[in-house]
CSV table of C-alpha atoms in Angstrom, one decimal:
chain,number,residue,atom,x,y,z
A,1487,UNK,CA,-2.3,-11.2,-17.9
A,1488,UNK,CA,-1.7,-8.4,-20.9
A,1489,UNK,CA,-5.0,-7.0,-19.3
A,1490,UNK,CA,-2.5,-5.7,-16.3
A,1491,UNK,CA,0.1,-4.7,-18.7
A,1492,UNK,CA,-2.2,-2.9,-20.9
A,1493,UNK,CA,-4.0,-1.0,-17.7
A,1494,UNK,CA,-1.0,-0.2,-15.8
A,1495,UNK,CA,1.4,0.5,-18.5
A,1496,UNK,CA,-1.7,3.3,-19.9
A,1497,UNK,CA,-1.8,5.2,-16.6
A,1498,UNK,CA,2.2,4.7,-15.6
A,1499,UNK,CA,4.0,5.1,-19.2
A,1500,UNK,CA,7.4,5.3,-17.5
A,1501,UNK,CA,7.3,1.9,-16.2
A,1502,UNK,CA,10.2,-0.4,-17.8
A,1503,UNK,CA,9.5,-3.7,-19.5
A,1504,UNK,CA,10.9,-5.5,-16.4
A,1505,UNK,CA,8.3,-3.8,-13.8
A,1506,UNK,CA,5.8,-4.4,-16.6
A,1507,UNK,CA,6.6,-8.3,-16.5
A,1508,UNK,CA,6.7,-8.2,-12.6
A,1509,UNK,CA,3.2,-7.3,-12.7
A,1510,UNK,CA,2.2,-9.3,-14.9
A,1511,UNK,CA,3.8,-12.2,-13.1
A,1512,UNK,CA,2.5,-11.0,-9.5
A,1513,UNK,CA,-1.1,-11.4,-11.2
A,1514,UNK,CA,0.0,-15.2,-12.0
A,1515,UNK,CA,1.2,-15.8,-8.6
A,1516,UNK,CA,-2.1,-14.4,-7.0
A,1517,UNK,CA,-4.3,-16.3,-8.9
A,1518,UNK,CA,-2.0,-19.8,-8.1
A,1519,UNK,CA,-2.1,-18.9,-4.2
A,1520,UNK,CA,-5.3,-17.7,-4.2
A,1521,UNK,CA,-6.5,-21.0,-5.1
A,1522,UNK,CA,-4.4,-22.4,-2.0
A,1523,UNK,CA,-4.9,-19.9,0.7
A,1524,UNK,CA,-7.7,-17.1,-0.1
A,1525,UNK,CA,-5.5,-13.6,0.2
A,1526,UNK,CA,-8.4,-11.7,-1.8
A,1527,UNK,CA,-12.0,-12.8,-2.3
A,1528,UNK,CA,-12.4,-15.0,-4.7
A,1529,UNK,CA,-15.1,-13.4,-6.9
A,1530,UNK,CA,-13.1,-10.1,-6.9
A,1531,UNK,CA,-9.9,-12.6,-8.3
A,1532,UNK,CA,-11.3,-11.3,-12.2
A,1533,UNK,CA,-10.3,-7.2,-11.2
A,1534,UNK,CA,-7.3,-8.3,-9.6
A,1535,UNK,CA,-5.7,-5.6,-11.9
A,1536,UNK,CA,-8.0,-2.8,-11.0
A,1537,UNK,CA,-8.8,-3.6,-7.8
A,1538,UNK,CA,-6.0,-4.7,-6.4
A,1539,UNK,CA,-2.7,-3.9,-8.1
A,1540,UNK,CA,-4.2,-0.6,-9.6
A,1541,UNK,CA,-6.0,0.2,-6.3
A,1542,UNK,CA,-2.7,-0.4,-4.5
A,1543,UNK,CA,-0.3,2.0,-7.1
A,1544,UNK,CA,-2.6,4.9,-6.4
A,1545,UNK,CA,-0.8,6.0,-3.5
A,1546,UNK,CA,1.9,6.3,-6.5
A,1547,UNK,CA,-0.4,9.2,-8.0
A,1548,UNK,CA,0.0,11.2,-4.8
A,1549,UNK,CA,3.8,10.7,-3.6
A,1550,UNK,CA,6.8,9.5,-5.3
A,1551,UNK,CA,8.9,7.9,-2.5
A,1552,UNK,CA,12.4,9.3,-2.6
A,1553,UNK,CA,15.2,6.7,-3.3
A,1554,UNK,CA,16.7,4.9,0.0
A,1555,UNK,CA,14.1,6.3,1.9
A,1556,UNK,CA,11.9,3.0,3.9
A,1557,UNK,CA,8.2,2.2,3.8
A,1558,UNK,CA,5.8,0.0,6.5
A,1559,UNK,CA,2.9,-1.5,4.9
A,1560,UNK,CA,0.6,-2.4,7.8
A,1561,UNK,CA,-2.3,-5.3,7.6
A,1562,UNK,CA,-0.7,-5.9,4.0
A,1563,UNK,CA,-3.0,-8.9,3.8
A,1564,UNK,CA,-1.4,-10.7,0.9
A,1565,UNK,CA,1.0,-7.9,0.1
A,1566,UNK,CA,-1.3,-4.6,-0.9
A,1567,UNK,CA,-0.1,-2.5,-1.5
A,1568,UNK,CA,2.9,-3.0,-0.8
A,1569,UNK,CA,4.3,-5.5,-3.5
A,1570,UNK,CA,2.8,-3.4,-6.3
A,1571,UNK,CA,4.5,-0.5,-4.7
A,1572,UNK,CA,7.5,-1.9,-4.1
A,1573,UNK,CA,7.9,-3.0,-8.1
A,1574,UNK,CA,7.3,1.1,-9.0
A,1575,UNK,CA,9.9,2.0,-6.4
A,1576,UNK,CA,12.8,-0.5,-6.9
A,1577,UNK,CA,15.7,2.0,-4.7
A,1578,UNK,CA,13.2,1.8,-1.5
A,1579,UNK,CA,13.0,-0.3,1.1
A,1580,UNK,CA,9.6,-2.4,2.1
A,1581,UNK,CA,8.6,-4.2,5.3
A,1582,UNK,CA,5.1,-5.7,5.2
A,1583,UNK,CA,3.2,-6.5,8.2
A,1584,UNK,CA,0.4,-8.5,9.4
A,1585,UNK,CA,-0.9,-10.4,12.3
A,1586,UNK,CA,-1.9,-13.5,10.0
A,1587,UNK,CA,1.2,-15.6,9.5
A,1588,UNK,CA,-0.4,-17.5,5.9
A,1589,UNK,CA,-0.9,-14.5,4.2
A,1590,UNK,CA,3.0,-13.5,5.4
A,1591,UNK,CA,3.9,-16.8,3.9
A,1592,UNK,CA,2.1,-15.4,-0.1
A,1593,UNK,CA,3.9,-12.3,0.4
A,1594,UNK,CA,7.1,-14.4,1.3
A,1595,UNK,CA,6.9,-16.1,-1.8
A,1596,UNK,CA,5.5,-13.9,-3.9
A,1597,UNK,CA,8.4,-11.6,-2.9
A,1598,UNK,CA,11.0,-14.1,-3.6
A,1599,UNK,CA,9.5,-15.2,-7.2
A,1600,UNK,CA,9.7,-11.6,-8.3
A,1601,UNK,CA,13.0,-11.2,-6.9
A,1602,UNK,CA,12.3,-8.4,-4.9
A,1603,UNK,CA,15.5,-7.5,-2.9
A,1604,UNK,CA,13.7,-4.6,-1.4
A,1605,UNK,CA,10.9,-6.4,0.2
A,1606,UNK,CA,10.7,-7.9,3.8
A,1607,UNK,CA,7.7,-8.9,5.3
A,1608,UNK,CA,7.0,-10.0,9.0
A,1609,UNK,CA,3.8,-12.0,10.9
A,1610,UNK,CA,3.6,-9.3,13.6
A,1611,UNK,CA,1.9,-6.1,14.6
A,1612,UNK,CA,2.6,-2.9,14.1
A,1613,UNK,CA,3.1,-1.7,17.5
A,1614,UNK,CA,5.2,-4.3,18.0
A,1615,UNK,CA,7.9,-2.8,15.3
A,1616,UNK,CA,10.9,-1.3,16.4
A,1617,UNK,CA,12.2,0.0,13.7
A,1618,UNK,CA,11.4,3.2,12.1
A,1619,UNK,CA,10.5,4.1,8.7
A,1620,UNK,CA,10.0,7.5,6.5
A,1621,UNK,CA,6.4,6.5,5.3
A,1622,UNK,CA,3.5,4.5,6.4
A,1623,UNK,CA,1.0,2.7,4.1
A,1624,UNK,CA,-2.3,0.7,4.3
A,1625,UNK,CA,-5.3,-0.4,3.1
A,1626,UNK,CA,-8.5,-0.1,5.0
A,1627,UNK,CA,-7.6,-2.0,8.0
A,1628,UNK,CA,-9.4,0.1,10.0
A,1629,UNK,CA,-11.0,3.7,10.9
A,1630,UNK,CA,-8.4,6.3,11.1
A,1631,UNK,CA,-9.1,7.0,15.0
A,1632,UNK,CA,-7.4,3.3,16.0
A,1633,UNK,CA,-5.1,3.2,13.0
A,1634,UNK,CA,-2.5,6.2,13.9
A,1635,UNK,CA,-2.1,5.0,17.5
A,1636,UNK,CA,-0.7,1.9,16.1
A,1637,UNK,CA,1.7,3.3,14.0
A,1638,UNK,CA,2.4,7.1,15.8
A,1639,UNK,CA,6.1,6.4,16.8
A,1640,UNK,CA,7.0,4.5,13.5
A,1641,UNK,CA,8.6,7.1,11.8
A,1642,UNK,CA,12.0,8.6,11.6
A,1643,UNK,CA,11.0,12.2,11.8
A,1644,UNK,CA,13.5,12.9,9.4
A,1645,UNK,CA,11.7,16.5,8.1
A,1646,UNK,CA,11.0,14.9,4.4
A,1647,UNK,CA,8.0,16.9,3.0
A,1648,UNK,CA,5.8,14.4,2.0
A,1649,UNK,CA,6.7,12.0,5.1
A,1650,UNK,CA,3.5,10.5,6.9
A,1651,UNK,CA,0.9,7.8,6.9
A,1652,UNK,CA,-1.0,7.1,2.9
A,1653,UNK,CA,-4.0,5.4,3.7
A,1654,UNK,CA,-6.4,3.7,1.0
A,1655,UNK,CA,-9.6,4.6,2.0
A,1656,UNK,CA,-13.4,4.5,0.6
A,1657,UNK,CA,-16.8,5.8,0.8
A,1658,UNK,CA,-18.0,9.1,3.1
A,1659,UNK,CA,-14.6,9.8,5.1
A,1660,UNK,CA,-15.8,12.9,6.7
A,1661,UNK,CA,-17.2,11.3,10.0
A,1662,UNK,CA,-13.9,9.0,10.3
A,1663,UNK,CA,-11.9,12.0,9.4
A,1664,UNK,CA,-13.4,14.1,12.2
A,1665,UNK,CA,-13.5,11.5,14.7
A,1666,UNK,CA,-9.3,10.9,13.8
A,1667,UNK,CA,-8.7,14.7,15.0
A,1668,UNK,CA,-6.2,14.0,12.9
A,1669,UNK,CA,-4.9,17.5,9.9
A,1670,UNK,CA,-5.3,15.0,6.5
A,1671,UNK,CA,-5.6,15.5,2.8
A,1672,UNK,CA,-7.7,13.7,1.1
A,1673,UNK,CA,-7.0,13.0,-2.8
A,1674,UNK,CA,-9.8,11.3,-4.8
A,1675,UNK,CA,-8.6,8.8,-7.2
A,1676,UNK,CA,-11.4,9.3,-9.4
A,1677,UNK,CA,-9.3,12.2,-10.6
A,1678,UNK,CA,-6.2,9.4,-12.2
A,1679,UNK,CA,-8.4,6.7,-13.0
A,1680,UNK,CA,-11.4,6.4,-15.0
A,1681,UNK,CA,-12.7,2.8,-13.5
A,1682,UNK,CA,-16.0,3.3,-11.9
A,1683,UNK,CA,-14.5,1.4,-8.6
A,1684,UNK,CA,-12.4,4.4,-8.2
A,1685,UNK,CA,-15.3,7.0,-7.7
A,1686,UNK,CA,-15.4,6.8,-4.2
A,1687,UNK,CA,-11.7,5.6,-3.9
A,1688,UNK,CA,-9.7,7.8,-1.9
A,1689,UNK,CA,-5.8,8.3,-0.8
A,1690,UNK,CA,-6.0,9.8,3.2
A,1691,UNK,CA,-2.8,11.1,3.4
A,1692,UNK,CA,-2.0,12.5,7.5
A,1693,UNK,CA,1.5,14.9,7.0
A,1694,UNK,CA,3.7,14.0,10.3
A,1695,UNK,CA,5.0,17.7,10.7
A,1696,UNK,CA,1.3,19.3,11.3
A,1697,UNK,CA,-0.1,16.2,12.9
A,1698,UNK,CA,2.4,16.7,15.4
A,1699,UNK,CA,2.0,20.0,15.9
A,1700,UNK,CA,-1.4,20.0,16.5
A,1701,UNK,CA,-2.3,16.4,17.6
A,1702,UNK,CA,-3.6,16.2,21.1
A,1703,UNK,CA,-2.3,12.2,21.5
């Protein structure tokens, strides 16, 4: 695993030994459940680092979650990205989500053998969520136009600047975008990582102040 600490440690210097060693050990703890309970495809379990952990910190290129602020990972699958987020921002508080109670269970555990105190993760849905949260985060769960309904009245409204939904997204967005009506940004991740899987690699991010504004939901 010194392939994840050499990777990550190259595009994150600041990162301390102990979130070094967390990441390392997450990579352990994937490829031991994987072999039990398939969280990510089997013949992509070799890029785990770039793929999947790497993939996952990108939304850590485009907004540095304040300290004690709260985060909702929704459709975390087997815990991406929020567990790799959740090691780079120690002070703030996770919840992952998802609608598949075995892949709840890895994050469960994964969660515990990291000793993640700010982690929580729950077999539910979204819109079934009561609480509310200063950020939203996902991973191409679905197209934008179903995704915000879901997760619309999640947030605190607090007025933070960079609060709103970070979606990890891929390929041609401009249809989806449109189709969202939806004001995004779109940051291309090609521009922090040199990895050819990150060419068409995107963070979506939707800013709750103008959405609101202007959204006609």
């Amino acid at each position: 695993m010194t392939a994840i600490r050499t990777l990550l440690s190259g595009y994150f210097p600041a990162l301390t030994e102990d979130q070094l060693q967390k990441y390392e050990h997450m990579g352990e703890l994937y490829k031991e459940w994987n072999q039990k309970i398939n969280v990510i495809s089997r013949k992509d379990m070799d890029q785990l680092g770039v793929h999947h952990i790497l993939h996952s910190l990108g939304i850590a290129k485009v907004v540095q979650f304040p300290e004690h602020t709260a985060v909702m990972d929704v459709g975390t699958g087997g815990g991406l990205p929020g567990l790799p987020l959740a090691v780079m921002f120690p002070e703030v508080k996770f919840h992952l989500v998802d609608s598949i109670g075995k892949k709840i269970h890895v994050v469960q555990e994964i969660a515990r053998e990291l000793h993640l105190q700010n982690v929580t993760a729950s077999h539910t849905r979204a819109e079934q969520v009561r609480d509310k949260y200063d950020f939203v985060v996902s991973r191409a769960v679905t197209r934008l136009a179903n995704f915000w309904p879901w997760i619309m009245n999640s947030f605190k409204k607090t007025g933070l600047p960079e609060e709103g939904l970070y979606y990890l997204k891929g390929g041609d967005l401009e249809e989806e975008i449109a189709e969202s009506g939806l004001i995004t940004k779109a940051y291309n991740l090609s521009d922090y990582f040199t990895e050819d899987f990150f060419e068409t690699k995107k963070v979506v991010y939707v800013p709750l102040k103008e959405t609101r504004k202007t959204s006609k939901r």
